[in-house]
CSV table of C-alpha atoms in Angstrom, one decimal:
chain,number,residue,atom,x,y,z
A,1,MET,CA,-19.8,-41.2,28.9
A,2,SER,CA,-18.2,-44.4,27.6
A,3,SER,CA,-14.7,-44.5,26.8
A,4,ARG,CA,-15.0,-45.3,23.1
A,5,PRO,CA,-16.3,-41.8,22.1
A,6,GLN,CA,-13.6,-40.2,24.4
A,7,GLN,CA,-10.9,-42.1,22.6
A,8,ARG,CA,-12.2,-41.1,19.2
A,9,LEU,CA,-12.3,-37.3,20.3
A,10,ALA,CA,-8.7,-37.7,21.7
A,11,LEU,CA,-7.5,-39.2,18.5
A,12,LEU,CA,-9.1,-36.7,16.4
A,13,LEU,CA,-7.5,-33.8,18.4
A,14,VAL,CA,-4.1,-35.4,18.1
A,15,MET,CA,-4.6,-35.7,14.4
A,16,LEU,CA,-5.5,-32.1,14.2
A,17,MET,CA,-2.6,-31.0,16.2
A,18,LEU,CA,-0.3,-32.8,14.0
A,19,THR,CA,-1.8,-32.1,10.6
A,20,LEU,CA,-2.8,-28.4,10.8
A,21,PRO,CA,0.7,-27.0,11.0
A,22,TRP,CA,1.9,-29.0,8.0
A,23,SER,CA,-1.1,-27.8,5.9
A,24,ALA,CA,0.0,-24.4,6.1
A,25,MET,CA,3.2,-25.2,4.4
A,26,SER,CA,1.9,-27.0,1.6
A,27,SER,CA,0.4,-23.8,0.0
A,28,ASN,CA,0.6,-23.2,-3.6
A,29,ASN,CA,0.6,-19.6,-3.0
A,30,LEU,CA,4.3,-19.7,-2.0
A,31,GLU,CA,5.4,-20.5,-5.5
A,32,ASP,CA,3.7,-17.3,-7.0
A,33,ARG,CA,5.4,-14.7,-4.5
A,34,ASP,CA,7.9,-13.7,-7.3
A,35,ASP,CA,5.3,-12.8,-9.7
A,36,ASP,CA,3.3,-10.5,-7.1
A,37,ASN,CA,6.3,-8.5,-6.1
A,38,ARG,CA,5.1,-4.8,-5.9
A,39,ALA,CA,8.6,-3.4,-4.9
A,40,THR,CA,10.5,-1.8,-7.7
A,41,PRO,CA,14.3,-2.5,-7.5
A,42,LYS,CA,16.3,0.6,-7.8
A,43,ALA,CA,19.9,1.3,-8.3
A,44,TRP,CA,20.8,4.6,-6.5
A,45,GLY,CA,23.7,6.7,-7.3
A,46,ALA,CA,26.4,7.8,-5.1
A,47,SER,CA,25.3,11.4,-5.2
A,48,GLY,CA,23.3,13.8,-7.5
A,49,SER,CA,20.0,15.6,-7.7
A,50,ASN,CA,16.6,15.1,-9.0
A,51,ASP,CA,14.6,18.1,-10.4
A,52,THR,CA,11.1,16.9,-11.1
A,53,GLY,CA,10.1,20.1,-12.5
A,54,TRP,CA,6.4,20.5,-12.7
A,55,ILE,CA,4.0,17.7,-11.6
A,56,SER,CA,0.3,17.9,-12.3
A,57,LEU,CA,-1.9,16.1,-9.7
A,58,ASP,CA,-5.7,15.7,-10.5
A,59,ALA,CA,-7.6,16.0,-7.3
A,60,ILE,CA,-10.8,14.1,-7.1
A,61,GLY,CA,-13.7,13.4,-5.0
A,62,ALA,CA,-15.0,17.0,-4.3
A,63,ASP,CA,-18.6,17.5,-3.6
A,64,PRO,CA,-19.7,21.1,-2.7
A,65,ALA,CA,-23.1,19.8,-1.6
A,66,ASN,CA,-21.9,18.0,1.3
A,67,GLY,CA,-18.6,19.8,1.8
A,68,THR,CA,-16.3,16.8,0.8
A,69,MET,CA,-12.7,18.1,-0.2
A,70,ALA,CA,-11.1,16.8,-3.3
A,71,TYR,CA,-7.8,14.7,-2.8
A,72,ALA,CA,-4.8,13.8,-4.9
A,73,ASP,CA,-2.0,11.5,-3.9
A,74,LEU,CA,1.8,11.8,-4.8
A,75,PHE,CA,4.2,9.1,-4.4
A,76,MET,CA,7.9,9.7,-5.1
A,77,ASP,CA,10.8,7.3,-4.7
A,78,PHE,CA,13.8,8.5,-2.8
A,79,ALA,CA,17.1,6.9,-2.1
A,80,PRO,CA,17.7,5.6,1.4
A,81,GLY,CA,19.1,8.3,3.6
A,82,ALA,CA,18.3,10.9,1.0
A,83,LEU,CA,18.2,14.8,2.1
A,84,LEU,CA,15.5,16.8,0.7
A,85,ASP,CA,16.1,20.5,0.4
A,86,ASN,CA,14.9,23.3,-1.7
A,87,LEU,CA,11.4,21.9,-1.9
A,88,THR,CA,8.5,24.2,-2.9
A,89,PHE,CA,4.9,23.5,-3.2
A,90,GLU,CA,2.6,25.7,-5.2
A,91,ILE,CA,-1.2,25.3,-5.9
A,92,SER,CA,-2.7,27.1,-9.0
A,93,CYS,CA,-6.0,27.1,-10.5
A,94,ASP,CA,-7.3,29.1,-13.6
A,95,GLY,CA,-11.0,28.9,-12.6
A,96,SER,CA,-12.0,27.2,-15.9
A,97,ASP,CA,-14.9,24.8,-16.0
A,98,GLY,CA,-15.8,25.8,-12.4
A,99,TYR,CA,-12.6,24.9,-10.7
A,100,TRP,CA,-11.3,26.8,-7.8
A,101,ALA,CA,-8.9,26.4,-5.0
A,102,ASN,CA,-10.1,26.9,-1.3
A,103,GLU,CA,-8.3,26.1,1.9
A,104,PRO,CA,-5.5,23.8,0.3
A,105,GLN,CA,-3.9,21.4,2.7
């Protein structure tokens, strides 16, 4: 190989090493970070209790044909260091519209 193509390749590699780290810093996505914040700021009190009462969860995704179970997700916010006590979980189903509860998990 002649030295001319090797010099071009070496120069290209040096330019890539110098420009690639800087190209990541000039992203426009960094400016929109505040708009896409999914965390909800909370102001937690010093003490207290929270009685949520009854919560209705709509379980979806069941298919008796292939044995797929229904599922539902429940997300609750708790203060950092909160102690959970007197927690009960009850499942009820009245059987209307063909609904029934089998092996709740």
